[in-house]
Coordinates of N, CA and C in Angstrom, one line a residue:
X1 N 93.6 82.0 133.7 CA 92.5 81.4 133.0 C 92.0 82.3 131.9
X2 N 91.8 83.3 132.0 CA 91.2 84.1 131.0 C 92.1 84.5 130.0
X3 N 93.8 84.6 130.4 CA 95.2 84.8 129.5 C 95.0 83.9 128.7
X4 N 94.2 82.7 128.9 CA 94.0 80.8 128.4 C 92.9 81.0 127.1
X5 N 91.8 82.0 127.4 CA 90.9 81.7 126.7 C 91.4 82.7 125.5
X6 N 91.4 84.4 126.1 CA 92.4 85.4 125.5 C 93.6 84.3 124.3
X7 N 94.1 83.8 124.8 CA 95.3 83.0 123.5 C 94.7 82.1 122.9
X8 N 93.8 81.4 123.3 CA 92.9 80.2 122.4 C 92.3 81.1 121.5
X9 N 91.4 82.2 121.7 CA 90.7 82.8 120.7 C 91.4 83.7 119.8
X10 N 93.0 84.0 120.0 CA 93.6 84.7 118.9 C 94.3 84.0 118.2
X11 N 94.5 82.1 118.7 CA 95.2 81.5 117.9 C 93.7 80.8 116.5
X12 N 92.7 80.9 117.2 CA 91.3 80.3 116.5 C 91.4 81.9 115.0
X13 N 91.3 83.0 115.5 CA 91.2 83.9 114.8 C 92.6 83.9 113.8
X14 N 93.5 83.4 114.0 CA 94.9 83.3 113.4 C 94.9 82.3 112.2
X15 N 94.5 81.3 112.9 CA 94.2 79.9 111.6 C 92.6 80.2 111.3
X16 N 91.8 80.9 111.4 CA 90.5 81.0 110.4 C 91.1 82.1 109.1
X17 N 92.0 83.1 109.9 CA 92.6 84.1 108.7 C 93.3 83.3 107.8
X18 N 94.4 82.8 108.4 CA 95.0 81.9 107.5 C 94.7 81.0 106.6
X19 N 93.5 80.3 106.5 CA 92.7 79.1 106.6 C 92.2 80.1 105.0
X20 N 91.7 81.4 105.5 CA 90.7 82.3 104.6 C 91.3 82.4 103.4
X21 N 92.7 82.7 103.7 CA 93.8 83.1 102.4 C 94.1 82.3 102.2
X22 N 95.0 81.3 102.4 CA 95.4 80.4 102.2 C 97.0 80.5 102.2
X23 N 97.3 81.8 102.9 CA 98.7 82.0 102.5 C 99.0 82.3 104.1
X24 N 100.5 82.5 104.2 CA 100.8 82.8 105.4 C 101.9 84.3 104.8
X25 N 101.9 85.1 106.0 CA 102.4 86.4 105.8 C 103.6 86.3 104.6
X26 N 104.3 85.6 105.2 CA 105.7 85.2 103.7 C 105.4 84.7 102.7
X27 N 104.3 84.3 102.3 CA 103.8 83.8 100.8 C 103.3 84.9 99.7
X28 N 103.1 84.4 98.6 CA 102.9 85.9 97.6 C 102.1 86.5 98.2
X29 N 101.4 87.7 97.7 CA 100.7 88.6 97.7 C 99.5 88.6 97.2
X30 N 98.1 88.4 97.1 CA 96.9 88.1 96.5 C 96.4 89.3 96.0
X31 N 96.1 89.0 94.6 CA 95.7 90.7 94.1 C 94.5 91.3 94.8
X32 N 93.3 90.3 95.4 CA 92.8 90.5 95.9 C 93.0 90.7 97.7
X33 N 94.0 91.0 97.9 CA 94.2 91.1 99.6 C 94.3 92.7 100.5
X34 N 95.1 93.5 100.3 CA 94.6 94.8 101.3 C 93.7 95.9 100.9
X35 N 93.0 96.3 101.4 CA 92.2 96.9 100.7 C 92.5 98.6 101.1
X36 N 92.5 99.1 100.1 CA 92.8 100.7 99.9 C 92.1 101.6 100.5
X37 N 92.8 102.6 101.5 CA 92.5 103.3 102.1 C 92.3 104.9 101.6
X38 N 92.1 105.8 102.3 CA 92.2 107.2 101.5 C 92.8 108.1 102.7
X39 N 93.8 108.7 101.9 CA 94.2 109.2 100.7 C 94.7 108.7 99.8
X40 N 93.9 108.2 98.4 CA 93.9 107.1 97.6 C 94.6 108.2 96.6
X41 N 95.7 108.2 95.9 CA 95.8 108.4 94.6 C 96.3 108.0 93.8
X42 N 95.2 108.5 92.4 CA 94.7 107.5 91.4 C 95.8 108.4 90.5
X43 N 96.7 107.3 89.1 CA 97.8 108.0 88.7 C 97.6 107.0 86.9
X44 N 97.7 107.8 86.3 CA 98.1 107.1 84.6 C 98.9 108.1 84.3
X45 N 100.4 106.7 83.2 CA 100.8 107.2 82.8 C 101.3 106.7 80.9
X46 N 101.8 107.1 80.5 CA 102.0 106.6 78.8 C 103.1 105.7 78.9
X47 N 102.7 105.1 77.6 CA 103.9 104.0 77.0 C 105.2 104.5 78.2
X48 N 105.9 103.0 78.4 CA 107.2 103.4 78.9 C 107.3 103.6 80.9
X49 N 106.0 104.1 81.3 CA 105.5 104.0 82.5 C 106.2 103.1 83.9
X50 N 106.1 101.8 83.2 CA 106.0 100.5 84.0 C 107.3 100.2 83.1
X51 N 108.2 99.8 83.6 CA 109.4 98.8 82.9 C 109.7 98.1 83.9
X52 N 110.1 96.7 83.4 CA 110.7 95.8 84.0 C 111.8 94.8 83.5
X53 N 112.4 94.5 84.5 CA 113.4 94.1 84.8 C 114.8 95.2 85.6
X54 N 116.0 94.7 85.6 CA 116.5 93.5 84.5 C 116.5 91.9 85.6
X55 N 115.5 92.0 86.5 CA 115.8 91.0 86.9 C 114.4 90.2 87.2
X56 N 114.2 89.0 87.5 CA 112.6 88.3 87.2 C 111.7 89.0 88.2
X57 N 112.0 89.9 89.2 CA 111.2 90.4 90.1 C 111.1 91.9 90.1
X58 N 112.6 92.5 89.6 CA 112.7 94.0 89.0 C 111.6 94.9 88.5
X59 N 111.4 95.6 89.0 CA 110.2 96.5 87.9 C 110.7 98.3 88.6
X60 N 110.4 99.2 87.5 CA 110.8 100.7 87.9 C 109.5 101.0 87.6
X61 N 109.0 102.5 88.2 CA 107.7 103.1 87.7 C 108.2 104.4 87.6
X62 N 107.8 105.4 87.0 CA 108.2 107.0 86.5 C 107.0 107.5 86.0
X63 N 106.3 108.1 87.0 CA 105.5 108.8 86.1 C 105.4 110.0 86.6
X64 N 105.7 111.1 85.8 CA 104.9 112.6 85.5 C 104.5 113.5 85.1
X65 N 103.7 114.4 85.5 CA 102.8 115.6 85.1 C 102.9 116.0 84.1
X66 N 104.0 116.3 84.2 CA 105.0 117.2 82.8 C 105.1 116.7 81.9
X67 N 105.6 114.8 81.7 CA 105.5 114.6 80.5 C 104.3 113.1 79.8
X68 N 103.1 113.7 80.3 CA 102.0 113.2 80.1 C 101.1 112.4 81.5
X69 N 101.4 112.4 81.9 CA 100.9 111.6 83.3 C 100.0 112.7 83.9
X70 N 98.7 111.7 84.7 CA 97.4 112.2 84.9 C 97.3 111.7 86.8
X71 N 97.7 112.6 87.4 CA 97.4 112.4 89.1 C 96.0 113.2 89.5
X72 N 95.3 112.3 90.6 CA 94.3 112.7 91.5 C 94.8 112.1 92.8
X73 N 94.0 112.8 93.4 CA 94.2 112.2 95.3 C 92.5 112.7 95.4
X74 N 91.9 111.1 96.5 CA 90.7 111.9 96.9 C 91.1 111.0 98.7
X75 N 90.9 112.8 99.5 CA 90.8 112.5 100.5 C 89.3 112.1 101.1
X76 N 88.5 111.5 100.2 CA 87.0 111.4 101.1 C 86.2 111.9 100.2
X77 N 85.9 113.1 99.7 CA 85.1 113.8 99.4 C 85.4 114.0 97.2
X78 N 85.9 113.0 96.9 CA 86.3 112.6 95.7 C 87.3 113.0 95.1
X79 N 88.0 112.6 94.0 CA 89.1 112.7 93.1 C 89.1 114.4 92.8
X80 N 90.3 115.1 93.1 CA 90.9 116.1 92.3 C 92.1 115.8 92.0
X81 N 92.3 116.7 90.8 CA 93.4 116.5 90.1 C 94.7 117.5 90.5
X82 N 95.8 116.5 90.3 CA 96.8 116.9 91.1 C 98.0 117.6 90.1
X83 N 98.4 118.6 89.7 CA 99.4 119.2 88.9 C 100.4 118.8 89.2
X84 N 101.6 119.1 88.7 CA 103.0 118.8 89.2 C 103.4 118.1 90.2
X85 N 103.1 116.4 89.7 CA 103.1 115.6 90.6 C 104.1 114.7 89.9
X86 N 104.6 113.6 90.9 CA 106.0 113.0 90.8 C 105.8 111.0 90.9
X87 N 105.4 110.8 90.5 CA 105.9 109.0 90.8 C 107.0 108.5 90.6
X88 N 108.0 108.1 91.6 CA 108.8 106.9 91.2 C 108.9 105.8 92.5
X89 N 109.1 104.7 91.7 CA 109.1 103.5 92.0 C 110.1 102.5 91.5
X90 N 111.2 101.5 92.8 CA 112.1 101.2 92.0 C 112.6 100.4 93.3
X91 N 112.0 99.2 92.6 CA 112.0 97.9 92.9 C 113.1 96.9 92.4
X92 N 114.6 96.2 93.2 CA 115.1 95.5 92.9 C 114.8 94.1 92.8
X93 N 114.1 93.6 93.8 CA 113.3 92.0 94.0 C 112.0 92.3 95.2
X94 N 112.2 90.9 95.5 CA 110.4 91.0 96.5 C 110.7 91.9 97.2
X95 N 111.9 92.4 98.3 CA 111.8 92.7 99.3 C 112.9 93.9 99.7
X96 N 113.7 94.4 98.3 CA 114.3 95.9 98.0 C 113.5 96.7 97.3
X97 N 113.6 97.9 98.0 CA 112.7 98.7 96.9 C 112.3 99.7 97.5
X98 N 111.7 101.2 96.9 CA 111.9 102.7 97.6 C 110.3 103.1 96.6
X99 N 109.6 103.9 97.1 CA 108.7 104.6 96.8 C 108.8 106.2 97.1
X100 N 108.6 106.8 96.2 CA 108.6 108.5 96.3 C 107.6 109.2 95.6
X101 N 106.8 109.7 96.3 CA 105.5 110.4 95.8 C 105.2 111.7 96.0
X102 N 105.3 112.7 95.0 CA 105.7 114.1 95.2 C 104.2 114.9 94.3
X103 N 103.1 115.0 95.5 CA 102.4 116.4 94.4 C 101.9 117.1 94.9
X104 N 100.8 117.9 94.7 CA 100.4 119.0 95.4 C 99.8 119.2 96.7
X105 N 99.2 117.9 97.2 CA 99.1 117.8 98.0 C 100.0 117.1 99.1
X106 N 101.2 117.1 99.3 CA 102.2 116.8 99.8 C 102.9 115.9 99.0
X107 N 104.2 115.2 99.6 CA 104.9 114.2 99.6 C 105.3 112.7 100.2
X108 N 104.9 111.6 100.1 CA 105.0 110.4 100.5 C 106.8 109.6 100.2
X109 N 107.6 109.7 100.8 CA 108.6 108.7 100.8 C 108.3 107.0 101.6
X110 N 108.6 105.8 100.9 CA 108.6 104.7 101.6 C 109.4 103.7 101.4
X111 N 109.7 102.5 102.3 CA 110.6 101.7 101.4 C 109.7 100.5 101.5
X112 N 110.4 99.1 100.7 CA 109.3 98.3 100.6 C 109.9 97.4 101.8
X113 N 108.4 96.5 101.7 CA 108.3 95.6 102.8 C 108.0 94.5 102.0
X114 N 107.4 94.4 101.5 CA 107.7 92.9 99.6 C 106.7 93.3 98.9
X115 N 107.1 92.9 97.8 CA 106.3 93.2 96.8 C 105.8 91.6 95.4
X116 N 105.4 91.6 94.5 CA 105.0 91.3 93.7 C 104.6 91.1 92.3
X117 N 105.1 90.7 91.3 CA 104.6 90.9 89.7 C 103.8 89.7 89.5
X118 N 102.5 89.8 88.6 CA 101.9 88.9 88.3 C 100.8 89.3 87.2
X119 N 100.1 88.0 86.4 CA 99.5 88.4 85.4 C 98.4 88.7 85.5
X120 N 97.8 89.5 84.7 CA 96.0 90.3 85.2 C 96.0 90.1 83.4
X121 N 94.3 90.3 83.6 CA 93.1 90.4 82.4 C 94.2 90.9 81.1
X122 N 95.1 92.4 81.6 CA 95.2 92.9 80.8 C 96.6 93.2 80.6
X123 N 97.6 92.1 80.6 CA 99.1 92.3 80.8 C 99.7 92.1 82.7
X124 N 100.7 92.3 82.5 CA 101.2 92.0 84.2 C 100.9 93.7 84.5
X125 N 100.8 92.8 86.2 CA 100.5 93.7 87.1 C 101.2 93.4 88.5
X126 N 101.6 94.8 89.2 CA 102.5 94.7 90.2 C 101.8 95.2 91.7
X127 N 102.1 94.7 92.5 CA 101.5 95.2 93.8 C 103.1 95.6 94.4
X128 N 103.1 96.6 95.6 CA 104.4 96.4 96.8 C 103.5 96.9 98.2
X129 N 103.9 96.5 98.4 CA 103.8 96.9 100.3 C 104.7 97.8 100.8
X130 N 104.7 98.7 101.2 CA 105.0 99.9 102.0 C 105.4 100.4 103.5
X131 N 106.6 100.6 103.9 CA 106.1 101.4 105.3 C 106.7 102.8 105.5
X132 N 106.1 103.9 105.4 CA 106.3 105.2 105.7 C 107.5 105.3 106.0
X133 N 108.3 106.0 105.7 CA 109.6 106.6 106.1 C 109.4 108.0 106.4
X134 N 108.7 109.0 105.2 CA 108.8 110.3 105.6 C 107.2 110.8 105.0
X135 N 106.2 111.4 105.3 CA 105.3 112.2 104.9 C 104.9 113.5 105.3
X136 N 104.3 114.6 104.2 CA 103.3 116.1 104.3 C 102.8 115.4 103.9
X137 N 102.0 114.6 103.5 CA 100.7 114.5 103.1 C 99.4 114.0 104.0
X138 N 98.4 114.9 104.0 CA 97.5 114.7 105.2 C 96.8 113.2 104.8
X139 N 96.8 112.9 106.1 CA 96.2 111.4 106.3 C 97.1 110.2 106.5
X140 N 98.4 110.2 106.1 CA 99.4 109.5 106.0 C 100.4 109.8 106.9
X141 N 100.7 108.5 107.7 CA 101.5 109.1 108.6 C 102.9 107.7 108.5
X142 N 104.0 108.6 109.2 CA 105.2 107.7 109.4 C 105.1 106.6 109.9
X143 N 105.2 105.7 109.5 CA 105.1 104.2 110.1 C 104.1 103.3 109.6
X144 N 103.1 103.8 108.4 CA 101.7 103.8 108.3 C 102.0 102.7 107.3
X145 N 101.4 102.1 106.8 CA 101.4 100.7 105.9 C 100.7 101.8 104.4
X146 N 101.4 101.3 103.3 CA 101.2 102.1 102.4 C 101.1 100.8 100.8
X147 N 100.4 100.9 100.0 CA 100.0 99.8 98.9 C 100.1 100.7 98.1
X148 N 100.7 99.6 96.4 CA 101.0 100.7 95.3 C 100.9 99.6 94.4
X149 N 99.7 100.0 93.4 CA 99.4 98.8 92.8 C 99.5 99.6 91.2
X150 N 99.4 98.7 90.4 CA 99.8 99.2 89.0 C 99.4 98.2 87.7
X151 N 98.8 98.0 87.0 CA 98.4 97.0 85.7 C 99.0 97.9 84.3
X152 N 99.0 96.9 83.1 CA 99.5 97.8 82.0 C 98.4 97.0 81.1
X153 N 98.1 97.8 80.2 CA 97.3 97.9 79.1 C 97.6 98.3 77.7
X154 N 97.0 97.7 76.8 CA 97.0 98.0 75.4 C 96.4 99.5 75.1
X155 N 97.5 100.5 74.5 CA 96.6 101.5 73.6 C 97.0 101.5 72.0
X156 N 96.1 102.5 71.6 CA 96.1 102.5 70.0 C 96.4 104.1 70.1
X157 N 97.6 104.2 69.5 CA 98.4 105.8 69.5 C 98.3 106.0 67.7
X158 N 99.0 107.2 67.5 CA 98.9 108.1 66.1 C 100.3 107.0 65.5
X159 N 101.1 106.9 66.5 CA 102.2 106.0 66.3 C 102.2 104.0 66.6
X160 N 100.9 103.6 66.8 CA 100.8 102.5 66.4 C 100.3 102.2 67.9
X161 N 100.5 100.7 68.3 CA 100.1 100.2 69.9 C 101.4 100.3 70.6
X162 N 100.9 101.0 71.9 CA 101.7 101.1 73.3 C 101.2 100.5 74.4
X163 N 101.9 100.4 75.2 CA 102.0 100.0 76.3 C 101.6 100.5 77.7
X164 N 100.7 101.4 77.8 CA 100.6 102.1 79.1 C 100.2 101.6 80.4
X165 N 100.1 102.7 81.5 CA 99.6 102.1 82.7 C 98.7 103.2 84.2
X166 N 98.2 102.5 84.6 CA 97.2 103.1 85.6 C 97.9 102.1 87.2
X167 N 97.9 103.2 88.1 CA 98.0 102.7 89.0 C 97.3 103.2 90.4
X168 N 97.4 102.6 91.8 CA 96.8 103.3 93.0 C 97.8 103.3 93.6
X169 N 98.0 104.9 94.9 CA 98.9 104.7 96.0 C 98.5 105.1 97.1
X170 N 98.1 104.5 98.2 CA 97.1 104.5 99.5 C 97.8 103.6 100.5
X171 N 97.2 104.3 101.8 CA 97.4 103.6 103.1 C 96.7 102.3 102.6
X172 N 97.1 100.8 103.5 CA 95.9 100.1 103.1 C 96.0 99.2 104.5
X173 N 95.0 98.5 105.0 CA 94.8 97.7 105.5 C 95.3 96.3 105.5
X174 N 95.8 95.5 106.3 CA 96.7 94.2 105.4 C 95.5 93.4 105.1
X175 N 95.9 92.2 104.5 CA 95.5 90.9 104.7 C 94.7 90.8 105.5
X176 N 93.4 89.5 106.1 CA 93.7 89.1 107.2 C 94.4 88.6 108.3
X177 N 95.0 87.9 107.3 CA 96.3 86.5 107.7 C 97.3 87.9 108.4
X178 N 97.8 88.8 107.8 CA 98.9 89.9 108.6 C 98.1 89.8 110.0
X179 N 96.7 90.6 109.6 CA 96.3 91.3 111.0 C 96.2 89.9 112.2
X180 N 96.0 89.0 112.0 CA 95.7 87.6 112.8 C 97.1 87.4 112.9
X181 N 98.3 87.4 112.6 CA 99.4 87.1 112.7 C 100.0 88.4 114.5
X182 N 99.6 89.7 113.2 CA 99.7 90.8 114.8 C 98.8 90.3 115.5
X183 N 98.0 90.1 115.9 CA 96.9 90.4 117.2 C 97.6 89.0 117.7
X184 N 97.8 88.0 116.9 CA 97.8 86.6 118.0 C 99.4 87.5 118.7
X185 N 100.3 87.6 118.4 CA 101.8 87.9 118.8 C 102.0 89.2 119.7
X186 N 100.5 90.3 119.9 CA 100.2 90.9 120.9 C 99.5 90.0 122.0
X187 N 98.7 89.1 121.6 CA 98.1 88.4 122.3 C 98.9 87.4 123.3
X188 N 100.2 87.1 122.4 CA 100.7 86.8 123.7 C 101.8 87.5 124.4
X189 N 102.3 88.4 124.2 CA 103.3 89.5 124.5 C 102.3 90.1 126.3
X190 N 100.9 90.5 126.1 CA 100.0 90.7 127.2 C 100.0 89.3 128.2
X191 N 99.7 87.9 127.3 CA 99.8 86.7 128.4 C 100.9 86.6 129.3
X192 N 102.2 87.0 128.4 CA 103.2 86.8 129.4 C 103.7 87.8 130.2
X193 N 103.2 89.2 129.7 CA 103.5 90.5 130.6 C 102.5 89.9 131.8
X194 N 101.1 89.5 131.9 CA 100.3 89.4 132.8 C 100.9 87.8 134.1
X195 N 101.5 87.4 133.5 CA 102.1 85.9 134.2 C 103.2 85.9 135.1
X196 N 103.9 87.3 134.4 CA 105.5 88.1 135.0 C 104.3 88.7 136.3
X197 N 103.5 90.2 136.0 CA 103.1 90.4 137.4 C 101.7 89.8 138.0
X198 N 102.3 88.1 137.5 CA 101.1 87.2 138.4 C 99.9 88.2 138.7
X199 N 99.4 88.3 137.3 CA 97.7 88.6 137.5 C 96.9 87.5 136.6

């Protein structure tokens, strides 16, 4: 009886999430959907940054220290600036793709889990989803769900208008619709472990 009520209320929480987004886990990505955790780091880089293609979902990212690019990480207690730090990013379609994050305060490797291009205020913008493969960096751990967001913008250079870009790379929390998708599929994984030893 209570395995009864236990699955009615994770299937109610399942379709209210669902309901909320309007998407289900396989559907795009909402710019507005996980929200960023910390160790948040905040990264700009110049013209050339963000390239895409060659294919409609393709996009690479490169950005470093050395040749103009601006890293922070704030674990909590706000933004410092990070020296000899590394971005790359290198996305074949929704659902190939490798992240590698190298600065002073450790290193983040991940591979993707899907990702996304779409249009913002201010040129396209890219989200991917993440799962830990290898981390030093405090707060982030292997297996850990990881978001890497990025927009490009107009600048006015000595050499005319470019293209640059700012991006975020953080643990993040999913969706709702993810987390209602896990809890109902633990929800019943416990129904039917509890039914096997007849409790």
């Amino acid at each position: 009886m209570k395995a009864t009520r236990i699955l009615a209320i994770l299937a109610t929480a399942a379709a209210l999430g669902l309901s909320a987004t309007g998407v289900a886990q396989a559907a795009p990505i909402q710019p507005s959907g996980p929200l960023f955790l910390n160790p948040d780091t905040n990264w700009t880089g110049p013209a050339g940054t963000l390239q895409f293609g060659p294919g409609p979902q393709a996009y690479s990212i490169h950005v470093d220290s050395n040749q103009g690019g601006i890293f922070s990480t704030n674990f909590g207690n706000g933004f410092v600036l990070n020296p000899n730090s590394t971005l790359d990013i290198a996305i074949a379609n929704n659902h190939t793709g490798s992240l590698d994050l190298d600065t002073s305060q450790g290193h983040i490797d991940a591979t993707l889990i899907r990702s996304q291009i779409f249009n913002g205020p201010t040129g396209q913008n890219v989200f991917g989803l993440y799962r830990v493969d290898t981390t030093t960096m405090q707060g982030v751990h292997v297996g850990a769900l990881l978001g890497a967001d990025a927009f490009t913008y107009r600048i006015q250079t000595s050499q005319g208008v470019g293209i640059a870009a700012k991006g975020d790379v953080a643990p993040v929390v999913p969706e709702p619709a993810t987390l209602s998708l896990v809890l109902l599929g633990l929800g019943g994984l416990t129904a039917s472990a509890r039914r096997k030893l007849g409790v």
